[in-house]
PDB file of C-alpha atoms and ligand atoms in Angstrom:
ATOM      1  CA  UNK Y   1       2.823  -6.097  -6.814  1.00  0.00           C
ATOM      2  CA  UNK Y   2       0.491  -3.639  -5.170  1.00  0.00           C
ATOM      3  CA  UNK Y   3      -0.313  -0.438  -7.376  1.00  0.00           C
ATOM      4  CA  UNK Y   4      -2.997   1.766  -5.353  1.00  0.00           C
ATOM      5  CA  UNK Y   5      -3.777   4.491  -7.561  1.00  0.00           C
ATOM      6  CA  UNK Y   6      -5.806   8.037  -5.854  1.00  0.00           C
ATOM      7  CA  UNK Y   7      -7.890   5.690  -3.758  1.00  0.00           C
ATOM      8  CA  UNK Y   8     -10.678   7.193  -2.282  1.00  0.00           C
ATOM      9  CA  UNK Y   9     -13.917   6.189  -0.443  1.00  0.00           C
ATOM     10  CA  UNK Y  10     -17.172   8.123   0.328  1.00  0.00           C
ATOM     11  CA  UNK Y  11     -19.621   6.438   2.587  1.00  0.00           C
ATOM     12  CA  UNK Y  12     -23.500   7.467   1.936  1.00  0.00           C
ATOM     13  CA  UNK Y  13     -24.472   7.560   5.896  1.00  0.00           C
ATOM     14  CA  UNK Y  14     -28.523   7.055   6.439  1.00  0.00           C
ATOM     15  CA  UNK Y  15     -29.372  10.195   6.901  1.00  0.00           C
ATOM     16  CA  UNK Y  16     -28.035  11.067   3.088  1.00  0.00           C
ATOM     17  CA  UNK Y  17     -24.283  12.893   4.788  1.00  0.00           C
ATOM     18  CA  UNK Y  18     -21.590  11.711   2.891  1.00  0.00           C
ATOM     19  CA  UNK Y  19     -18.545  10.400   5.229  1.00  0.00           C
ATOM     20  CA  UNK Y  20     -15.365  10.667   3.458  1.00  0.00           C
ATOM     21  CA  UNK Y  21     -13.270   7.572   4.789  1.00  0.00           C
ATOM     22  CA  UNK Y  22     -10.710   7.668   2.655  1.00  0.00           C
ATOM     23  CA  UNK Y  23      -8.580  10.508   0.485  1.00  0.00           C
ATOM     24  CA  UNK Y  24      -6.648  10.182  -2.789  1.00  0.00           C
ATOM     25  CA  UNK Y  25      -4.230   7.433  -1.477  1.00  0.00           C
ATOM     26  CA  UNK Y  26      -1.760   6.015  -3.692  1.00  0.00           C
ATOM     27  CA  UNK Y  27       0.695   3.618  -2.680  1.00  0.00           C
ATOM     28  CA  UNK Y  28       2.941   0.682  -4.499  1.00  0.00           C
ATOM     29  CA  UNK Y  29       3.760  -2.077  -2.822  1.00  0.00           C
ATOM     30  CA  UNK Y  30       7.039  -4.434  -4.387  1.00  0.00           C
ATOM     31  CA  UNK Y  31       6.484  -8.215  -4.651  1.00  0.00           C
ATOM     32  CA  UNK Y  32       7.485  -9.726  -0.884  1.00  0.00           C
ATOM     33  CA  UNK Y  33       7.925  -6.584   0.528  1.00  0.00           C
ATOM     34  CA  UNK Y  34       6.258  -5.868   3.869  1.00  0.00           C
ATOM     35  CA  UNK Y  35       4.414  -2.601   4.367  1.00  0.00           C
ATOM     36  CA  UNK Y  36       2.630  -1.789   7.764  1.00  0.00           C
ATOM     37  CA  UNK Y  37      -0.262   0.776   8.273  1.00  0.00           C
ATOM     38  CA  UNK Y  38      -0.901   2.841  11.361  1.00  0.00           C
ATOM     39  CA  UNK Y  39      -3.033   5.834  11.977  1.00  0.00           C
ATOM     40  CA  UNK Y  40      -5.955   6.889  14.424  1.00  0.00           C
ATOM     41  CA  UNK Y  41      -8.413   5.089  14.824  1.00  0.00           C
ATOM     42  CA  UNK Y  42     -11.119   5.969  11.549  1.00  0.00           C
ATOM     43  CA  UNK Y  43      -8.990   7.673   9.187  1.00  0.00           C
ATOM     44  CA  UNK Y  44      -9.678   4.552   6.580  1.00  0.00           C
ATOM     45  CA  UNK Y  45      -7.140   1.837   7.628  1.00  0.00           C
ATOM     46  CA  UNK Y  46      -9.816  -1.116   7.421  1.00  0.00           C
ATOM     47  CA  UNK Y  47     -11.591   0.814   4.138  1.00  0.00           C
ATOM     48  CA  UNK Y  48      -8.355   0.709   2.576  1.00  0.00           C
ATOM     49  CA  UNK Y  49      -7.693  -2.689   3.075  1.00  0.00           C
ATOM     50  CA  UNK Y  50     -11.110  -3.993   2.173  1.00  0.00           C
ATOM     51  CA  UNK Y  51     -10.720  -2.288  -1.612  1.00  0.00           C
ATOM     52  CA  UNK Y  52      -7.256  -3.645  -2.290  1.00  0.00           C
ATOM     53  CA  UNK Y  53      -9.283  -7.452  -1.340  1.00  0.00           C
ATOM     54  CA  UNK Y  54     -11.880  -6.367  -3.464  1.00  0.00           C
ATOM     55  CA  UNK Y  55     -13.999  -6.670  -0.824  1.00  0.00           C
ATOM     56  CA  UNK Y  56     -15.601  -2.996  -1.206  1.00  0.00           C
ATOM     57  CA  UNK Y  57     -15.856  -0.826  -4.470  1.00  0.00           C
ATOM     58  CA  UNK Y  58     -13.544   2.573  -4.690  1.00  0.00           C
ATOM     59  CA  UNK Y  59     -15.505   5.775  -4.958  1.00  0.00           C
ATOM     60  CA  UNK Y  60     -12.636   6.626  -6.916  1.00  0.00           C
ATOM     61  CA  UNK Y  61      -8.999   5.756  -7.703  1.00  0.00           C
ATOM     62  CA  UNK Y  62      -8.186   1.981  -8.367  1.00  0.00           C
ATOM     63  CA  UNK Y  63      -6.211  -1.084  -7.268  1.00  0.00           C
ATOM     64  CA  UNK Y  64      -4.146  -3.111  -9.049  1.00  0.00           C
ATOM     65  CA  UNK Y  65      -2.428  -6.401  -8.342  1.00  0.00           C
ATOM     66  CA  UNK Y  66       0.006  -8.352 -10.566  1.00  0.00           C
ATOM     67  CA  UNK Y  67      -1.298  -5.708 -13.056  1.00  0.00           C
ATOM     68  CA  UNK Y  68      -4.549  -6.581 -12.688  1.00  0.00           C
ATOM     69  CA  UNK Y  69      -7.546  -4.710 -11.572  1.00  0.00           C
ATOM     70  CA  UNK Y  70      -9.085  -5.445  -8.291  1.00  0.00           C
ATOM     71  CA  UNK Y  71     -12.804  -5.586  -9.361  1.00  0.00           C
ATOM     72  CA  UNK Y  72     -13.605  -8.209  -6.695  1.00  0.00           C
ATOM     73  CA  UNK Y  73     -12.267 -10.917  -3.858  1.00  0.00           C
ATOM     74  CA  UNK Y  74      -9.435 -12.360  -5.783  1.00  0.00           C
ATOM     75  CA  UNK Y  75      -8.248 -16.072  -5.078  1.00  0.00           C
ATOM     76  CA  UNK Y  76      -4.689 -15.127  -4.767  1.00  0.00           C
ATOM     77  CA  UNK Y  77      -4.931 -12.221  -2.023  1.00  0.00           C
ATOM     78  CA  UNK Y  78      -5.371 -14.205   1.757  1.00  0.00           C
ATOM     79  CA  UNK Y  79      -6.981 -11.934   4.416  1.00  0.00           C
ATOM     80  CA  UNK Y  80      -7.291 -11.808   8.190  1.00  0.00           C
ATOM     81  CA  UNK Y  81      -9.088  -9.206   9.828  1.00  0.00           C
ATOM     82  CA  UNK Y  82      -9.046  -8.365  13.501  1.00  0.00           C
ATOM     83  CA  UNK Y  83     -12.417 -10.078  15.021  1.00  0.00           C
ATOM     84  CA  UNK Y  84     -12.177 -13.554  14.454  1.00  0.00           C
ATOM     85  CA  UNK Y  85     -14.203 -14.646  10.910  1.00  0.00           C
ATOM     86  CA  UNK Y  86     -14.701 -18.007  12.247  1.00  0.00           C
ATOM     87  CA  UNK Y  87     -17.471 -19.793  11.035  1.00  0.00           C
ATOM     88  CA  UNK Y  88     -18.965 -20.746  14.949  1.00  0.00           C
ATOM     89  CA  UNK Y  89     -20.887 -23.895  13.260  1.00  0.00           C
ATOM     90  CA  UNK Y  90     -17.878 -25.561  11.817  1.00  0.00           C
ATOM     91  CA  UNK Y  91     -14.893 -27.610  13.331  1.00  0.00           C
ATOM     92  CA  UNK Y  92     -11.323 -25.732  12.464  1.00  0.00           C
ATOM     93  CA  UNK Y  93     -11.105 -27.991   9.563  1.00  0.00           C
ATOM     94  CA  UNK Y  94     -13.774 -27.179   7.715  1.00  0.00           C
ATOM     95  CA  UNK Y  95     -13.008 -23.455   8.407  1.00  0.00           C
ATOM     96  CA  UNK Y  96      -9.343 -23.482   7.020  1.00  0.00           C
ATOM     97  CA  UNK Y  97     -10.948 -25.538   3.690  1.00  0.00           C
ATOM     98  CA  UNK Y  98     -14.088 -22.833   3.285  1.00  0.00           C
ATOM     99  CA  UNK Y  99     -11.942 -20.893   0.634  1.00  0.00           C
ATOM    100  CA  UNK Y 100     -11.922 -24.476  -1.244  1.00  0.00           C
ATOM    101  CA  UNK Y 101     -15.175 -24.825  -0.415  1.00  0.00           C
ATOM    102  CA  UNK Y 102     -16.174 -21.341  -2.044  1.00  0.00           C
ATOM    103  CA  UNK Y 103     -14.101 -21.991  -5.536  1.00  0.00           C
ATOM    104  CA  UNK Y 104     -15.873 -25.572  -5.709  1.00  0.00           C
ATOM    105  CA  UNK Y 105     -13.271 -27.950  -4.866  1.00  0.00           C
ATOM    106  CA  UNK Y 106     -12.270 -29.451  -1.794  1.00  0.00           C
ATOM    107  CA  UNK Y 107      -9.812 -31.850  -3.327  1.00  0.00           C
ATOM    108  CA  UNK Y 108      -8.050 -34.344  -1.144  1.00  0.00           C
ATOM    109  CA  UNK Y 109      -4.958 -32.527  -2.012  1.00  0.00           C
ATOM    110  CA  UNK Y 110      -6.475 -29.397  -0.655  1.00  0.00           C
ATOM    111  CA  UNK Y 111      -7.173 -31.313   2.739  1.00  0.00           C
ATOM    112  CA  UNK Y 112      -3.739 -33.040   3.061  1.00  0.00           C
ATOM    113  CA  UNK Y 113      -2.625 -28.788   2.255  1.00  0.00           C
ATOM    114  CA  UNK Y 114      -4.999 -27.980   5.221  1.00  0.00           C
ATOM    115  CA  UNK Y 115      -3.681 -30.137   7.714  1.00  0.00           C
ATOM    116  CA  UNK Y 116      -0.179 -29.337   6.536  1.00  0.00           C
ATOM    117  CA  UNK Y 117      -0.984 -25.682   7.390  1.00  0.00           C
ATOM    118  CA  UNK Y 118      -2.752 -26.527  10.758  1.00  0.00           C
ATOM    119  CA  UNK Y 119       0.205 -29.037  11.991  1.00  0.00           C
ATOM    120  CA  UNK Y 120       2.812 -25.930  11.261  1.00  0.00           C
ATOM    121  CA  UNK Y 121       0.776 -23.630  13.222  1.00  0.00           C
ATOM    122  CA  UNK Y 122       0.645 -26.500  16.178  1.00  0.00           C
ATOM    123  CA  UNK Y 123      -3.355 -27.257  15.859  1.00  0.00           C
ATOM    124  CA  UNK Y 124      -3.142 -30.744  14.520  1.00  0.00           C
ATOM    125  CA  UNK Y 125      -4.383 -31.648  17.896  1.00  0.00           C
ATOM    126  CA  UNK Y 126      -7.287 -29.036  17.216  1.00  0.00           C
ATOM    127  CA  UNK Y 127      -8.749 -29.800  13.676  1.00  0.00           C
ATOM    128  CA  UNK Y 128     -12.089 -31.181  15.074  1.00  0.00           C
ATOM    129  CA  UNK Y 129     -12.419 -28.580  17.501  1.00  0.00           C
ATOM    130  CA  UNK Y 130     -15.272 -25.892  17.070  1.00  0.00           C
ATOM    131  CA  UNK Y 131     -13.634 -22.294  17.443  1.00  0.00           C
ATOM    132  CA  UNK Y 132     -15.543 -21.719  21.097  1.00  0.00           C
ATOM    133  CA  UNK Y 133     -13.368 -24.204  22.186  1.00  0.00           C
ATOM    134  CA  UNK Y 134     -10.073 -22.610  20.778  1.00  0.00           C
ATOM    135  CA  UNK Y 135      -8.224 -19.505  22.798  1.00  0.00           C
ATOM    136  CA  UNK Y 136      -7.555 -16.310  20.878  1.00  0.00           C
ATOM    137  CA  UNK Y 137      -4.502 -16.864  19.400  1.00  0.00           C
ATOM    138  CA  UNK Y 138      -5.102 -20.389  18.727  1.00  0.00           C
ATOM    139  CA  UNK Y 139      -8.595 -19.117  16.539  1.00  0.00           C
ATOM    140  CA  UNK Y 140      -6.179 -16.263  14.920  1.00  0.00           C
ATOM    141  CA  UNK Y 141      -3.643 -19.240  13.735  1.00  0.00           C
ATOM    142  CA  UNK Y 142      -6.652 -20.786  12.661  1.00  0.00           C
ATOM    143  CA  UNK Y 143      -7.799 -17.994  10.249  1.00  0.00           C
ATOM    144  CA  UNK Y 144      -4.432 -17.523   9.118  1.00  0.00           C
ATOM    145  CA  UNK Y 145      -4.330 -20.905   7.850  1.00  0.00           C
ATOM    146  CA  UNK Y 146      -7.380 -20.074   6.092  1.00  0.00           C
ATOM    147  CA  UNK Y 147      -5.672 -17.260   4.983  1.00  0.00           C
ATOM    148  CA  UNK Y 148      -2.602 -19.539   3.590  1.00  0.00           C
ATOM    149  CA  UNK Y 149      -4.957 -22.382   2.141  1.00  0.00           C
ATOM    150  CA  UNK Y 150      -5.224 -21.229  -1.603  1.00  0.00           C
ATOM    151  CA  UNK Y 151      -1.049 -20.656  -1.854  1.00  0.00           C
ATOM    152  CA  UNK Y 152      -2.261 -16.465  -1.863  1.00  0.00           C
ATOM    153  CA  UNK Y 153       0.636 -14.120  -3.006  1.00  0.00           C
ATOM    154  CA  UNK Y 154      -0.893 -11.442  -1.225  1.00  0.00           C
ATOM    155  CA  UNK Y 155      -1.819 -11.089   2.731  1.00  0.00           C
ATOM    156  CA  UNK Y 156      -3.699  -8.279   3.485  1.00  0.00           C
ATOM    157  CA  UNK Y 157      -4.052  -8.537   7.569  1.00  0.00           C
ATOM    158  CA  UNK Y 158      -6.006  -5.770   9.300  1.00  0.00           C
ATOM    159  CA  UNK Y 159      -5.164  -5.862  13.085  1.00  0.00           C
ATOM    160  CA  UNK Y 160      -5.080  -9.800  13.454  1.00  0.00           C
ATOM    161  CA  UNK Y 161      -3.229  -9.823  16.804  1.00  0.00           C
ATOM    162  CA  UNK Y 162      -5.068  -6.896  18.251  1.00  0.00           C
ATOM    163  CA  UNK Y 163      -6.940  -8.892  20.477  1.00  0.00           C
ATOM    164  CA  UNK Y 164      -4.648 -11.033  21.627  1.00  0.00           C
ATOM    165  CA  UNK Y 165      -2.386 -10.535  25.187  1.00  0.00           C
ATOM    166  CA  UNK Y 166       0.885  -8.919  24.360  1.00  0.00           C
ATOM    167  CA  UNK Y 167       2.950 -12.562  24.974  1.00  0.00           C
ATOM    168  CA  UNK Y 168       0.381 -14.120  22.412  1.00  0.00           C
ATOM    169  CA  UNK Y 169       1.146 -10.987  20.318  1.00  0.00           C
ATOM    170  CA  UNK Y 170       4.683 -11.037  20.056  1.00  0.00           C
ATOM    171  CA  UNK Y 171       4.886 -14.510  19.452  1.00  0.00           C
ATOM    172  CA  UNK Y 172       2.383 -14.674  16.190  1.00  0.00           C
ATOM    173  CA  UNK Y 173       4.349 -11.113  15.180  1.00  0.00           C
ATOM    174  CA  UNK Y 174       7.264 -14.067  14.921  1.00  0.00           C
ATOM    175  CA  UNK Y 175       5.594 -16.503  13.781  1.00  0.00           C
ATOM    176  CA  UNK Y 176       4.520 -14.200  10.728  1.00  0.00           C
ATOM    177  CA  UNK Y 177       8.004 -13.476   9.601  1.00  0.00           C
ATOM    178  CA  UNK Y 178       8.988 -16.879  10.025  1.00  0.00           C
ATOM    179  CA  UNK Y 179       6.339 -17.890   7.430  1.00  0.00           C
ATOM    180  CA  UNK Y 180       7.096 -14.838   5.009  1.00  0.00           C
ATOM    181  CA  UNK Y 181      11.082 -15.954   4.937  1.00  0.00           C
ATOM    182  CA  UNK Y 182       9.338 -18.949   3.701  1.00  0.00           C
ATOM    183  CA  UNK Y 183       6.626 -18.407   1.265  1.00  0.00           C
ATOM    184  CA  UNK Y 184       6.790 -15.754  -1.299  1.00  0.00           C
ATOM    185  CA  UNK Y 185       3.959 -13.387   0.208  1.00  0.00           C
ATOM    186  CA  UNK Y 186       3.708  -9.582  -0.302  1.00  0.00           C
ATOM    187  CA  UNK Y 187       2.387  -8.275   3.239  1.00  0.00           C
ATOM    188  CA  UNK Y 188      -0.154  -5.063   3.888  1.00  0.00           C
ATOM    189  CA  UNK Y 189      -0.661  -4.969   7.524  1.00  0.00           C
ATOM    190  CA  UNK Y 190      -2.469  -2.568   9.538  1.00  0.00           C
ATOM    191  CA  UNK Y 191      -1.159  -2.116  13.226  1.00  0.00           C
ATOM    192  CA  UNK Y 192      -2.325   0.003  16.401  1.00  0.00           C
ATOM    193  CA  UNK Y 193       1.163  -0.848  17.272  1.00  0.00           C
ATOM    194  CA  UNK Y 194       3.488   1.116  16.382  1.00  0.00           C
ATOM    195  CA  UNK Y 195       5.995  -1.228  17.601  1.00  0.00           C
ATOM    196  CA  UNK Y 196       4.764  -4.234  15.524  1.00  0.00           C
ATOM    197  CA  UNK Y 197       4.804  -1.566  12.411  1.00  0.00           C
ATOM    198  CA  UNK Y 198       8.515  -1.065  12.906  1.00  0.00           C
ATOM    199  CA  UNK Y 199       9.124  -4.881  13.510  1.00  0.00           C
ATOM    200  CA  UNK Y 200       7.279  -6.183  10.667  1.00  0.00           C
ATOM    201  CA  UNK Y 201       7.984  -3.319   8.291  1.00  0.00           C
ATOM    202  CA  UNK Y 202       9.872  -3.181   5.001  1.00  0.00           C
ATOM    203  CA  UNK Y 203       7.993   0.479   5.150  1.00  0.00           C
ATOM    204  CA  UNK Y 204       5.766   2.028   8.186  1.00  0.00           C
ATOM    205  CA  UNK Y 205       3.335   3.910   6.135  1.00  0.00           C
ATOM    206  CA  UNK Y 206       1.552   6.890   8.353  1.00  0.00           C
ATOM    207  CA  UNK Y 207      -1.855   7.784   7.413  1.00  0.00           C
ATOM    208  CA  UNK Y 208      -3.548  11.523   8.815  1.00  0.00           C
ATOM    209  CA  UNK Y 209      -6.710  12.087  10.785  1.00  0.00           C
ATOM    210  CA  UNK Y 210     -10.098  11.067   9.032  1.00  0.00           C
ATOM    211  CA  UNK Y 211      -9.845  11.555   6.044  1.00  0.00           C
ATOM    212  CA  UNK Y 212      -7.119   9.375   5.816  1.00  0.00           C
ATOM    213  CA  UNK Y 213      -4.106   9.785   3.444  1.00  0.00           C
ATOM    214  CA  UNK Y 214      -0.551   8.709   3.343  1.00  0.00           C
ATOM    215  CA  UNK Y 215       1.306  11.492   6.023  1.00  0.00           C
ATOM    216  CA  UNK Y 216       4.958   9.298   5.668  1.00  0.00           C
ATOM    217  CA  UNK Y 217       6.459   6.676   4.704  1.00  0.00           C
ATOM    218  CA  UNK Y 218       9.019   5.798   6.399  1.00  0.00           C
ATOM    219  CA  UNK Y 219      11.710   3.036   4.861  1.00  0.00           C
ATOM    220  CA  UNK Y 220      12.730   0.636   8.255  1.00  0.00           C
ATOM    221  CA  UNK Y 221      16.602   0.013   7.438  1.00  0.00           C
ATOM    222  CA  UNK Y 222      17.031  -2.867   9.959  1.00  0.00           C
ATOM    223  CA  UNK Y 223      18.578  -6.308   8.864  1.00  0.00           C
ATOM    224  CA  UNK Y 224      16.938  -9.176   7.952  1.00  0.00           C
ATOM    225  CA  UNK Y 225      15.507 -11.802   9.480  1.00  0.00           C
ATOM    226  CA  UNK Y 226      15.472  -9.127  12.283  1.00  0.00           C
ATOM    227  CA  UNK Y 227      17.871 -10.393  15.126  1.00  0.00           C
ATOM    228  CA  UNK Y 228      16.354 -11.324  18.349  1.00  0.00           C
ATOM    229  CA  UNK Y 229      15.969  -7.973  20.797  1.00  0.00           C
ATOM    230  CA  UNK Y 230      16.014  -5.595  17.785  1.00  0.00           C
ATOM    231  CA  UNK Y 231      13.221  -3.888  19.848  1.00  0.00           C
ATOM    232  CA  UNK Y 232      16.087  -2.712  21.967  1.00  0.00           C
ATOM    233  CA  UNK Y 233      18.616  -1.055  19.415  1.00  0.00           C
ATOM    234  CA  UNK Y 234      19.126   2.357  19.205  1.00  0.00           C
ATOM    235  CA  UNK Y 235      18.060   2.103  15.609  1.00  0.00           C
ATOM    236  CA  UNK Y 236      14.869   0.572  15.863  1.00  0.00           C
ATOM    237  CA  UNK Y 237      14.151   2.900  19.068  1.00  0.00           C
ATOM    238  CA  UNK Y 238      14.879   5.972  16.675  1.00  0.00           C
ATOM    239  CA  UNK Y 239      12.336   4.325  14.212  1.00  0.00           C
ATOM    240  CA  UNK Y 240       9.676   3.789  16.825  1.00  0.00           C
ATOM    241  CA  UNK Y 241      10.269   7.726  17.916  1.00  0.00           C
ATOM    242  CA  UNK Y 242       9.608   9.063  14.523  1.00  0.00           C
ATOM    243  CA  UNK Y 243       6.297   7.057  13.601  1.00  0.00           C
ATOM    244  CA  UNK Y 244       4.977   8.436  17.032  1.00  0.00           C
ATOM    245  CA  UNK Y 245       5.777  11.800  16.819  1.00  0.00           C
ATOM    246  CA  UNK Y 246       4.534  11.602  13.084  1.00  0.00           C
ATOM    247  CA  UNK Y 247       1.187  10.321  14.517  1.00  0.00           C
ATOM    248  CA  UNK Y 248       0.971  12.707  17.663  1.00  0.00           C
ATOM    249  CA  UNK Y 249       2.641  15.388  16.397  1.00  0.00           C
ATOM    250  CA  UNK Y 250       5.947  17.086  17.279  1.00  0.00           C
ATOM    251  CA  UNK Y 251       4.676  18.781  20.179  1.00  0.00           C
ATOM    252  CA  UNK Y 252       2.611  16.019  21.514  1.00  0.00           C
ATOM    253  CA  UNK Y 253       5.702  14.003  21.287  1.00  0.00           C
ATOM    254  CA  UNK Y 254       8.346  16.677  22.851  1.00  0.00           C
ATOM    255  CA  UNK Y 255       5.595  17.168  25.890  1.00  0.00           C
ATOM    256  CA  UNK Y 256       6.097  13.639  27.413  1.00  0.00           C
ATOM    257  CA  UNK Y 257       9.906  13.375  27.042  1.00  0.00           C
ATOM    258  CA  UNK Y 258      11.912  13.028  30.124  1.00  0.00           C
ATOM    259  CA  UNK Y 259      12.938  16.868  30.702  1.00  0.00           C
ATOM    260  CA  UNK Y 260      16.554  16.688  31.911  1.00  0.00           C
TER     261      UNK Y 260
HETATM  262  N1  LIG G   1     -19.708   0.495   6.088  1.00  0.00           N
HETATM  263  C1  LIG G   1     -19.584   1.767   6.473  1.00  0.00           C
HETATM  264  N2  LIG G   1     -20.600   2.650   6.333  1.00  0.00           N
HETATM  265  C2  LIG G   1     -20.465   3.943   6.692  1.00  0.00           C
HETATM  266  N3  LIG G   1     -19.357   4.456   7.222  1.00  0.00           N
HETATM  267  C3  LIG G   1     -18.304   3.643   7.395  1.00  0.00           C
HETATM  268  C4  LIG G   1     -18.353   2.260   7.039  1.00  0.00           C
HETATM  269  N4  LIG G   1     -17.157   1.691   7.326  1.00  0.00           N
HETATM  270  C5  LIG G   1     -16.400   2.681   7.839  1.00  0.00           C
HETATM  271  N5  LIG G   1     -17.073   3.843   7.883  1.00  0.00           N
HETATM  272  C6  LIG G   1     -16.555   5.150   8.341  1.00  0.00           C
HETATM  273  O1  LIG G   1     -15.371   5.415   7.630  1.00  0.00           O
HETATM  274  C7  LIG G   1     -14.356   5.944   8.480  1.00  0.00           C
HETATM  275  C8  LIG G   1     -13.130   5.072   8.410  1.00  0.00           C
HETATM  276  O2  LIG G   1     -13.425   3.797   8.978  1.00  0.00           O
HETATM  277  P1  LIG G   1     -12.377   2.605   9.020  1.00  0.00           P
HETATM  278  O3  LIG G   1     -13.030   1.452   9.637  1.00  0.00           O
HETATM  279  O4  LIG G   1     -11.788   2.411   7.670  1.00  0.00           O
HETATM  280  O5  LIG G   1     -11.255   3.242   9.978  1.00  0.00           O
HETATM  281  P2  LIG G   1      -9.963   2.570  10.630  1.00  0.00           P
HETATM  282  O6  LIG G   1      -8.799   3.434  10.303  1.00  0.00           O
HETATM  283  O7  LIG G   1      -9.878   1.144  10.235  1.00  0.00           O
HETATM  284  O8  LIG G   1     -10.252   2.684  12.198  1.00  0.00           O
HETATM  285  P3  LIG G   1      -9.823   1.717  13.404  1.00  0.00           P
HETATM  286  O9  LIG G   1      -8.359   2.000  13.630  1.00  0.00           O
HETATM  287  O10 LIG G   1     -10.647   2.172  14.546  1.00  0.00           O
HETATM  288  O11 LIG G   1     -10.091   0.302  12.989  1.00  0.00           O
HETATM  289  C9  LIG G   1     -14.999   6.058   9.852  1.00  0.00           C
HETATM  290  O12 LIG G   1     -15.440   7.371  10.009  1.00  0.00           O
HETATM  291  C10 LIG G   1     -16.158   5.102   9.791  1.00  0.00           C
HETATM  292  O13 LIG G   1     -17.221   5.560  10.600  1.00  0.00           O
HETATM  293 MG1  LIG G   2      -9.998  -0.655  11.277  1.00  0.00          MG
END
């Protein structure tokens, strides 16, 4: 669904220095498979994701999606990033429907699909409210509704529950898979958590220091829907061990075990 082909991204900084974000990444991602991205902090996670939306031009390499070239924003790819995109001047309503707003037509059909979206996600109380007056989580289901108004089948999410208290957290990371069992979505989602990676994951893709390229991949082999508790199985524990010590190193990782 996802062909990333020797991506690559060169910033030109103001002083003329060239910042290499991003290395010769290639990744495919299958139709309604779920593929999670961590890494340290500036090795190209958010650079990556804003090429395959179109949202940013490659330096080199390209994106494909359905077999198409990603040239720019395309109307079947939803995305959520981390800081909430809210427009502050409009009620929740009118957020969710800017998408239809932006392709020219805010049908009534597209407003009964709005309100659909925003009585699943338990805001039908909300949908005059302005997002100041909304708590994180509540703005985050918000912008995933935006995310969901155009029926995308691709959701590129870059640390949307990063803000959010770990309660909050867990409960969207639900919430998420809930909707994916439902709707035929292809997920890229980038994670500081290396705990939601392993949860979420079809794959927990590793990326290296800036600049970023793919260190692993690592396939998660847990059952689906994942059981309640899965967080405490040996399996997923194992799973959770590797992407760390992939991230911090072996030696990092062997220094804070438990000596016996
Ligand atoms: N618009 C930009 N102009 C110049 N440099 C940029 C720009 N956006 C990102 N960078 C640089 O590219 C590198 C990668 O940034 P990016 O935001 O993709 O990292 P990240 O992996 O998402 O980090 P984090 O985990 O902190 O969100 C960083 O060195 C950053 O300073
Ligand atoms: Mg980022």
């Amino acid at each position: 669904m996802i062909e990333i082909r020797q991506l690559s991204k060169t910033y030109r900084g103001n002083d003329g220095a060239d910042t290499l974000a991003l290395s010769e990444t290639s990744l495919d991602v299958g139709a309604r498979e779920i593929v999670t991205i961590v890494g340290p902090s500036g090795c190209g996670k958010s650079t990556l994701l804003r090429m395959v939306a179109g949202l940013a031009p490659p330096s080199t390499g390209s994106v494909a999606i359905a077999g198409q070239p990603v040239t720019a924003p395309r109307t079947g790819t939803g995305v959520v990033f981390q800081a909430s995109t809210l427009l502050p001047w409009a009620c929740v309503l009118d957020n969710v429907l800017f998408p239809a707003r932006i392709a020219g037509r805010r049908t009534p059909a597209l407003v009964a699909r709005a309100r659909e979206l925003l009585r699943l996600s338990g805001l039908a109380d909300f949908e005059q409210a302005m997002p100041h007056q909304l708590s994180g989580g509540m703005r985050q289901r918000a912008t995933i509704c935006r995310a969901l108004l155009l029926d995308p089948d691709v959701l590129l999410l870059d640390e949307p529950f990063g803000a959010l208290d770990a309660l909050t957290r867990e409960e969207m990371t639900v919430e998420l898979l809930n909707l994916w069992q439902r709707a035929p979505l292809t997920i890229l989602f980038v994670t500081h958590s290396i705990n939601e990676a392993v949860l979420l994951g079809d794959r927990v893709v590793v990326m290296s220091p800036r600049p970023g390229r793919v260190e692993a991949v690592i396939d998660i082999d847990l059952p689906r829907p994942r059981p309640e508790r899965v967080e405490d199985s040996p399996a997923f524990v194992g799973y959770a061990r590797q992407v760390r010590e992939l991230i911090f190193g072996q030696r990092a990782a062997r220094s804070t075990e438990v000596q016996p």
